[in-house]
Coordinates of C-alpha atoms and ligand atoms in Angstrom, one line a residue:
X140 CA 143.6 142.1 103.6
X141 CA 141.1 142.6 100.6
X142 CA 140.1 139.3 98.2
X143 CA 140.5 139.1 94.7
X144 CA 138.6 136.7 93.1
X145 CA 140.5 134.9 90.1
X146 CA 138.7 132.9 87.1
X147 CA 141.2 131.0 85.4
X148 CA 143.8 130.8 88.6
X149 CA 144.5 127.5 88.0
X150 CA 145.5 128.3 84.3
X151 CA 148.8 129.3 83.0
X152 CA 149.1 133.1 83.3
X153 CA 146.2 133.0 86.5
X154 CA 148.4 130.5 88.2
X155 CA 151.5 133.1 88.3
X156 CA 149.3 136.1 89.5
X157 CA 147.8 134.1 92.0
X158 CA 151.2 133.7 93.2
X159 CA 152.4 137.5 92.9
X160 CA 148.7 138.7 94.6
X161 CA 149.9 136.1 97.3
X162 CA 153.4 137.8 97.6
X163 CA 151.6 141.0 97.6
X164 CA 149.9 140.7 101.2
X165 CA 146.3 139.8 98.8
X166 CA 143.8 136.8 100.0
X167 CA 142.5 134.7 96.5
X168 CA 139.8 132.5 95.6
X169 CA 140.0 130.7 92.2
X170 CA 137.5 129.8 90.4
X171 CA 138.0 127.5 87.7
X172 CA 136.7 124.3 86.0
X173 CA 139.5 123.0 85.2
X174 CA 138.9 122.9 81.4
X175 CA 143.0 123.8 80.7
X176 CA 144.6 123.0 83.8
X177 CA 145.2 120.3 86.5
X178 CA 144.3 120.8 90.4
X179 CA 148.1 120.3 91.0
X180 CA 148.6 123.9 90.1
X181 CA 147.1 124.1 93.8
X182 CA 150.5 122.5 95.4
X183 CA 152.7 124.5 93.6
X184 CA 151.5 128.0 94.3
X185 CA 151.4 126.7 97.8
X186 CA 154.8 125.4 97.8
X187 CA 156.1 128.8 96.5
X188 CA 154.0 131.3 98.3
X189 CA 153.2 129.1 101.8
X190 CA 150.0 130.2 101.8
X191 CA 146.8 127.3 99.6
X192 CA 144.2 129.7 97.7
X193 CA 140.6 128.8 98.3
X194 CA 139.7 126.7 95.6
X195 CA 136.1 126.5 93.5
X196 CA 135.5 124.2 90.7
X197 CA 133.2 126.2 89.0
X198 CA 132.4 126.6 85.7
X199 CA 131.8 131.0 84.8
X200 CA 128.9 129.4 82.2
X201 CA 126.9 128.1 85.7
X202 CA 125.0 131.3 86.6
X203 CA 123.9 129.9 89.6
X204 CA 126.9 128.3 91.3
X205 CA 129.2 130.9 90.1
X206 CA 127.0 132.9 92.2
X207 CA 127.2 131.2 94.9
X208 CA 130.4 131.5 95.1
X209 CA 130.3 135.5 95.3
X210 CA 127.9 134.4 98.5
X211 CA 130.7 132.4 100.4
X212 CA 132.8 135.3 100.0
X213 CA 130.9 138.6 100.5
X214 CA 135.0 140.4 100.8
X215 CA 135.4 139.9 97.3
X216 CA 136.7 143.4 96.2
X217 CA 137.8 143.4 92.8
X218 CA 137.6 140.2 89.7
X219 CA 140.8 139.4 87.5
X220 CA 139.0 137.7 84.9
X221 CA 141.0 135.0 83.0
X222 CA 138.8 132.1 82.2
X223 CA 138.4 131.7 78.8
X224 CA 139.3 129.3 75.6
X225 CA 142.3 130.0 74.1
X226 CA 143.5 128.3 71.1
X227 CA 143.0 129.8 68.2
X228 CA 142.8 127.0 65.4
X229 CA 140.3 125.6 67.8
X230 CA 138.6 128.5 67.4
X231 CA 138.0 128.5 63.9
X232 CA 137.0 124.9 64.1
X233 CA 134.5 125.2 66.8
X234 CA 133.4 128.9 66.9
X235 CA 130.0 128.3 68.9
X236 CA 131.9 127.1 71.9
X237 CA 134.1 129.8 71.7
X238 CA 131.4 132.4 71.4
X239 CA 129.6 130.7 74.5
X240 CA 133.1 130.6 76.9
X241 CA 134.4 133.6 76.2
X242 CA 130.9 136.0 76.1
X243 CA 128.7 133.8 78.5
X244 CA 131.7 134.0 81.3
X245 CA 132.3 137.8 80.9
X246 CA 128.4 138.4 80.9
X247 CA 127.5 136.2 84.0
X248 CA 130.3 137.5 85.9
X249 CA 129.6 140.8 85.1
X250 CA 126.1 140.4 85.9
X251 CA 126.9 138.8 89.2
X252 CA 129.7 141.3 90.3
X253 CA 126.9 144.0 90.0
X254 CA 124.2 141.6 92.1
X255 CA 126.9 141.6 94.5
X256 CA 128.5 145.2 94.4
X257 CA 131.8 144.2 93.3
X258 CA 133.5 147.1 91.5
X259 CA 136.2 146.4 90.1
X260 CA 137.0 143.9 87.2
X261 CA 140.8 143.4 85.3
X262 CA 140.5 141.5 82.1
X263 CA 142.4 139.5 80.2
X264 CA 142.6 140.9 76.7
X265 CA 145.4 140.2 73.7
X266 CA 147.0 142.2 71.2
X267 CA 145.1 139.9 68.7
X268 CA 142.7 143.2 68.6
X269 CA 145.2 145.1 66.9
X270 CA 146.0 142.4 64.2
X271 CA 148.9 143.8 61.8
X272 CA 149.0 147.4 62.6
X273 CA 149.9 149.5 59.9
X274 CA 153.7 150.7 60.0
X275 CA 153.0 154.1 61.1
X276 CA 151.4 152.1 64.4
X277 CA 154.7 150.4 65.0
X278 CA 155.1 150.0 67.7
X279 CA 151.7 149.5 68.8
X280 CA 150.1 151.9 71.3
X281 CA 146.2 151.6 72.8
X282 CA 145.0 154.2 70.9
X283 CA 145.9 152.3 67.4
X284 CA 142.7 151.0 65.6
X285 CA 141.5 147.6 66.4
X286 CA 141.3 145.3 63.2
X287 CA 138.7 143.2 61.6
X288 CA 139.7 139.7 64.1
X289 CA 141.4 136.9 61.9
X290 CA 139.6 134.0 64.3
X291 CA 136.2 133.3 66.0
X292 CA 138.6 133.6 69.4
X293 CA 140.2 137.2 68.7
X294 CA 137.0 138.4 68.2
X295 CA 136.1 137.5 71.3
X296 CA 138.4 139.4 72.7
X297 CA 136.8 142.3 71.2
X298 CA 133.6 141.6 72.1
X299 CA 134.4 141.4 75.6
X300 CA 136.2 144.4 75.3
X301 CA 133.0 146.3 74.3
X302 CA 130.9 144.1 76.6
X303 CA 132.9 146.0 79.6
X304 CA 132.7 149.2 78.0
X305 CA 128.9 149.0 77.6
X306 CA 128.5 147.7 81.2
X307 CA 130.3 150.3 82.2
X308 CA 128.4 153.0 80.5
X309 CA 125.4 151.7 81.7
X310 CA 127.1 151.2 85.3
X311 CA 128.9 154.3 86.9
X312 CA 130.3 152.3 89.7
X313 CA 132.2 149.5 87.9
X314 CA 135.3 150.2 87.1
X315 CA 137.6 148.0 84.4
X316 CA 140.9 147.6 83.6
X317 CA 141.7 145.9 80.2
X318 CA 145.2 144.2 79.8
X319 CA 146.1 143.2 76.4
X320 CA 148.7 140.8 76.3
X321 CA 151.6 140.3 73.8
X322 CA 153.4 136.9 73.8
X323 CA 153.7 135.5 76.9
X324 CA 156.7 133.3 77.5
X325 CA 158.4 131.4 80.6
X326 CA 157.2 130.2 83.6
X327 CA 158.3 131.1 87.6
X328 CA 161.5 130.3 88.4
X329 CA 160.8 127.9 90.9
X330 CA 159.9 125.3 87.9
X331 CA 156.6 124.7 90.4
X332 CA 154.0 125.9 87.7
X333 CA 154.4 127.2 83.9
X334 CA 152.2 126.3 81.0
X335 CA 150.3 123.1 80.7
X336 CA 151.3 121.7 76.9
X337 CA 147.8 120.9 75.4
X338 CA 148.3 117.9 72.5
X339 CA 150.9 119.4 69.5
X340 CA 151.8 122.7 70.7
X341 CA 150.8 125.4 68.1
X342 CA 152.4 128.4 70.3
X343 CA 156.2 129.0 69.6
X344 CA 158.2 128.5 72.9
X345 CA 156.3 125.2 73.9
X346 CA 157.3 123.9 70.6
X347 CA 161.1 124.8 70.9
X348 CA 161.1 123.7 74.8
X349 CA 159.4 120.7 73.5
X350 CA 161.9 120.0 70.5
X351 CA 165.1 120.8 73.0
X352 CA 163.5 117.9 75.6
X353 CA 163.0 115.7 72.3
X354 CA 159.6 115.2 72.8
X355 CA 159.4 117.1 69.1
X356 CA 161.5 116.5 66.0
X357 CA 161.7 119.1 64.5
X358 CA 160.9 122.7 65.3
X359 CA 159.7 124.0 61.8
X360 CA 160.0 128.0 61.8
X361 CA 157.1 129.3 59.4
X362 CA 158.6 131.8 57.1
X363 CA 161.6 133.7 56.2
X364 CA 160.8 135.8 54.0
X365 CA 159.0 138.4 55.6
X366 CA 159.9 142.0 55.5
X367 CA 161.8 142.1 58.8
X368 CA 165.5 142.4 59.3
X369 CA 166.2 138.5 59.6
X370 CA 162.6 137.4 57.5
X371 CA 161.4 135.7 59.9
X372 CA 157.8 136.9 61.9
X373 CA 158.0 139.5 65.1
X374 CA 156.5 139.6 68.4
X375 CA 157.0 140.8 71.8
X376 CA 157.8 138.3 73.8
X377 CA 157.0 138.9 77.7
X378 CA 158.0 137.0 80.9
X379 CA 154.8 135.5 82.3
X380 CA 155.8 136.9 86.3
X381 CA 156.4 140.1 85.2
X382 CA 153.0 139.5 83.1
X383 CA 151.3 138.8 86.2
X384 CA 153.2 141.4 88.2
X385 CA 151.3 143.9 85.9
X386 CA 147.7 142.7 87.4
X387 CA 149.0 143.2 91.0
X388 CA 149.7 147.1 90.2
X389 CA 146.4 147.4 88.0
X390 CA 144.4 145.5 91.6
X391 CA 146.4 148.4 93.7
X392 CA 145.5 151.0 91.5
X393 CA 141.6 150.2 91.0
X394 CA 141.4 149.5 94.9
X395 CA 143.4 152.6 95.9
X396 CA 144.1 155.3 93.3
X397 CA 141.1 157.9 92.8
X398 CA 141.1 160.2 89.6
X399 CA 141.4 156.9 87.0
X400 CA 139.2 157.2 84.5
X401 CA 136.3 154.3 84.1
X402 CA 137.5 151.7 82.0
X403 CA 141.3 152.2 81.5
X404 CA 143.2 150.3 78.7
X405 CA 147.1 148.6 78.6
X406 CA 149.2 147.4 76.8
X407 CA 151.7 144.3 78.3
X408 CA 154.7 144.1 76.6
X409 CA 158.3 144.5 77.1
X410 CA 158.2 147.3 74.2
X411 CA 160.9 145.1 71.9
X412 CA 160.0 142.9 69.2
X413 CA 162.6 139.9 68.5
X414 CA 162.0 137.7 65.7
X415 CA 161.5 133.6 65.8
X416 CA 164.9 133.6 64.6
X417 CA 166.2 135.5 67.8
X418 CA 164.5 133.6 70.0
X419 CA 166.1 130.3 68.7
X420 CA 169.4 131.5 69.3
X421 CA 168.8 133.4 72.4
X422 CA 167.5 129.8 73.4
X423 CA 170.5 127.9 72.5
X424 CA 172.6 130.6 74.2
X425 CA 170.7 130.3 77.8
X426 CA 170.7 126.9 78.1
X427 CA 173.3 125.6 76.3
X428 CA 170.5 122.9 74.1
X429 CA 171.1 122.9 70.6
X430 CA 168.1 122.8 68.8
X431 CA 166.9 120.8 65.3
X432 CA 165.0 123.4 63.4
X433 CA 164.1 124.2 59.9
X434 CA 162.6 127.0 58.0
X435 CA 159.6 126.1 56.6
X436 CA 156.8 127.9 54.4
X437 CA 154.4 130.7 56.0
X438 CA 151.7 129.7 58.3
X439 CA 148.5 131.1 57.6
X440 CA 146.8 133.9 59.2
X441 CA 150.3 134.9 60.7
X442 CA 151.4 138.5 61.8
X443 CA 154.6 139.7 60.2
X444 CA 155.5 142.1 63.0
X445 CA 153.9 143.4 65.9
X446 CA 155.5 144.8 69.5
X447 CA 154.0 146.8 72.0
X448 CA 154.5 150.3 73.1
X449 CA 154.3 150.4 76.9
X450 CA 154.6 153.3 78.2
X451 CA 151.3 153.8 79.2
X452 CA 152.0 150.8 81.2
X453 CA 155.5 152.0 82.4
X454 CA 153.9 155.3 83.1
X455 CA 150.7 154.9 84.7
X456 CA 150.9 151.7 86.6
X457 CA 154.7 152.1 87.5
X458 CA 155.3 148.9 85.9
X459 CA 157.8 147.7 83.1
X460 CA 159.0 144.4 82.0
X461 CA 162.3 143.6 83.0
X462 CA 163.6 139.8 83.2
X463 CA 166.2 139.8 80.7
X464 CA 165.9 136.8 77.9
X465 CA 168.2 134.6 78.6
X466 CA 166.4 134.2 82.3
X467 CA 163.1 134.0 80.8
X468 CA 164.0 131.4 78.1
X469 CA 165.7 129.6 81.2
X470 CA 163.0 129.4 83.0
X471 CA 160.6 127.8 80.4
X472 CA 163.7 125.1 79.5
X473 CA 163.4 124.3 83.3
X474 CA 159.6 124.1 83.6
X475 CA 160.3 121.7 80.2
X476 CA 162.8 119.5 82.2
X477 CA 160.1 119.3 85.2
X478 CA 157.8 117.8 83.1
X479 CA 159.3 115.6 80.9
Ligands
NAD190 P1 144.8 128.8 80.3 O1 144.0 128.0 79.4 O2 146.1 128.3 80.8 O3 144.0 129.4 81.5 C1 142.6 129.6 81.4 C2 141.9 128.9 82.6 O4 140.5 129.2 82.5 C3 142.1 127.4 82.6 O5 142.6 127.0 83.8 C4 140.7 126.9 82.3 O6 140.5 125.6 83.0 C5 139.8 128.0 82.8 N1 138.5 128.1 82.2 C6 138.2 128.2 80.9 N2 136.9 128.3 80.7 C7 136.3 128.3 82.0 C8 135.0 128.5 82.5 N3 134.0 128.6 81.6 N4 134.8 128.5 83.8 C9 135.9 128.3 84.7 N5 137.1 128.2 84.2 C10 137.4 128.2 82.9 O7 145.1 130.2 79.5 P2 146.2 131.4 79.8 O8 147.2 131.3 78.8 O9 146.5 131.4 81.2 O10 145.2 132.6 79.4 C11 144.5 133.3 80.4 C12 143.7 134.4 79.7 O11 144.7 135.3 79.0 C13 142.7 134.0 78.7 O12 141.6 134.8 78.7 C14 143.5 134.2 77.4 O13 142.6 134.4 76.3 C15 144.3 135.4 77.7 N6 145.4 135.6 76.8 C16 146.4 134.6 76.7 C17 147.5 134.7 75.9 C18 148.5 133.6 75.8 O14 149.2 133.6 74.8 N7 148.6 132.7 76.7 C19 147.7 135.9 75.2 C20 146.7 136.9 75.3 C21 145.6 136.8 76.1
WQD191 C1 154.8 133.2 67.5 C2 155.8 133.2 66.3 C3 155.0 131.9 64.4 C4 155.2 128.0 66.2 C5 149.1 133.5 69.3 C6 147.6 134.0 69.2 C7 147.4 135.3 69.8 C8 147.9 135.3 71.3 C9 149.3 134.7 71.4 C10 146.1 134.9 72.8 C11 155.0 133.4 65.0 C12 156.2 131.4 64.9 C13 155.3 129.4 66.0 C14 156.1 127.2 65.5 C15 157.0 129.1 64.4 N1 147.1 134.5 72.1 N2 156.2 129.9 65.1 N3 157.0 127.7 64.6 O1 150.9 133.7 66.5 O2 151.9 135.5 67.9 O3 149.9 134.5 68.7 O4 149.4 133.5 70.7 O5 145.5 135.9 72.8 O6 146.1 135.6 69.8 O7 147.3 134.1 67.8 O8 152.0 133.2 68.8 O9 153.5 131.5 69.6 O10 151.8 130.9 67.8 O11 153.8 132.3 67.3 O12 157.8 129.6 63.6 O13 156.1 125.9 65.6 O14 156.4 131.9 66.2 O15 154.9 131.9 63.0 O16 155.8 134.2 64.1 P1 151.2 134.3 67.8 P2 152.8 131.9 68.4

């Protein structure tokens, strides 16, 4: 049974791969300080899987205990690197801790993998690197150009991006696989973990789960005037289990497949873009909650449109998004009712 080693496993997205690398015959260890998440997280992927993850609070920025860690568990065979800040109005507001997190964590666990001959590293990217792609890039494949980042926290996606492409130039052995993420939505269907709400959501779904449950108004829908069918913005929304299924196949294929090339680059998405509008009424339709909501002007530093092409994805890892909507928006209306 090879280890994985998981930063962030206690956070929203690491929480449901933890789960599916369970499933998947994998042993874990998380590491994470809980910055964004509570230690109950532990109890739930137990309750689901049967099986408790070893645990370390340990923050990626603490060179030496983060190391230490690699020493209590010389299996470790590959990294799925999660920890990070998030929020991106944060971001802009507090840029230096931003730059620390997100590059200090990549560039002591990269460090530290290569003390310790670890080889293989997933990371979390976004499609934040693509920003609004130009029309002839819809939908968005990995080869489009990466844009000038709108926030201190997409650049550091970027950065980390070319951090593990320079460590892998410089290091012949490590391989990488970089996930860039659309929007991901929902939580496992158990209702035993989902997405921590942080103060005022500022992501969508939280916001409408959060309205439905009443804890919200009013959900205010920024814009409708865009240039897409209905006006409002468009993303691709994705299912966070079939999110996390996706670093289960990228684990198989780094620890098994030969012929890959170095650092590899995905996209996650479901391949269809749906606009706020869509997602209210596919809401209201799943779950029967009708839900108070208002257009509103433009929030700024918004994408109009953006959705993923996935072949690559489909193609090369064998994997493809498939929970329909109305199970997905279930799921997070569940979660919702759990913790209210
Ligand atoms: P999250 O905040 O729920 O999870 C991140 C976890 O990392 C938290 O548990 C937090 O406590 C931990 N952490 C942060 N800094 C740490 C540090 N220095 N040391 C140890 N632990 C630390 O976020 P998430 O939504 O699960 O996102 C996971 C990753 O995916 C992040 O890298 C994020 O940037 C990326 N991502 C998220 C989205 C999204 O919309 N949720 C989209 C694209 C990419
Ligand atoms: C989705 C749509 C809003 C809230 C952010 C980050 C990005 C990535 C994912 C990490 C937009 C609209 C929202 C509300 C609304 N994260 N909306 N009313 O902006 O695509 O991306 O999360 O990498 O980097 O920027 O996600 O959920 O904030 O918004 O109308 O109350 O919902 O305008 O069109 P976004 P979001």
């Amino acid at each position: 049974m090879s280890r994985i080693l998981v930063t962030g496993g206690t956070g929203y997205i690491g929480s449901h791969t933890v789960v599916e690398l369970i499933q998947a015959g994998y042993q874990v260890t998380i590491v994470d300080n809980l910055s964004n998440s509570n230690i109950d997280v532990l109890q739930g992927i137990e309750q689901i899987t049967g099986v408790k993850p070893d645990f370390e609070n340990v923050d990626c920025l603490d060179y030496k205990n983060f190391n230490a860690v690699f020493d209590r568990f010389p299996d470790i065979e590959g990294v799925i690197h999660f920890a990070a800040s998030k929020a991106v109005g944060e971001s802009v507001e507090k840029p230096l801790m931003y730059y620390r997190n997100n590059l200090g964590s990549l560039v002591n666990l990269l460090d530290i993998m290569n003390q310790h001959k670890v080889k293989n590293i997933v990371f979390s990217s976004s499609c934040t690197v693509y920003g609004q792609p130009d029309a002839e890039h819809l939908p968005v494949d990995e080869t489009a150009p990466r844009k000038t980042a709108l926030s201190p926290y997409g650049n550091t996606k970027q950065i980390n991006e070319d951090i593990i492409c320079d460590q892998a130039h410089a290091q012949k052995d490590l391989n990488a696989v970089i996930l860039r993420y659309f929007n991901p939505i929902g939580a496992h269907p158990s209702a035993l973990i989902g997405e921590l709400p942080n103060g005022v959501p500022n992501n969508l779904l939280p916001f409408v789960t959060q309205t439905a449950a009443g804890i919200r108004e009013k959900l205010r829908v920024f814009g409708n005037d865009y240039n897409t069918p209905d006006g409002s913005c468009i993303r691709d929304y994705i299912y966070v289990v079939d999110l996390a299924k996706a670093h289960v196949k990228a684990i198989d294929r780094m620890l098994n497949e030969n012929g890959r090339d170095q650092v590899e680059v995905f996209n996650l998405g479901t391949g269809r873009g749906l606009s706020v509008l869509e997602i209210i009424r596919g809401f209201e339709q799943a779950t029967g909650v009708k839900l108070n909501y208002e257009i509103v002007g433009r929030r700024e530093g918004d994408i109009e449109q953006v959705w993923a092409k996935a072949d690559k994805a489909n193609n090369v890892l064998g994997w493809k998004a498939d929970t329909p909507l109305d199970a997905i928006l279930l799921s997070a209306w569940q979660w919702q009712q759990r913790l209210s």
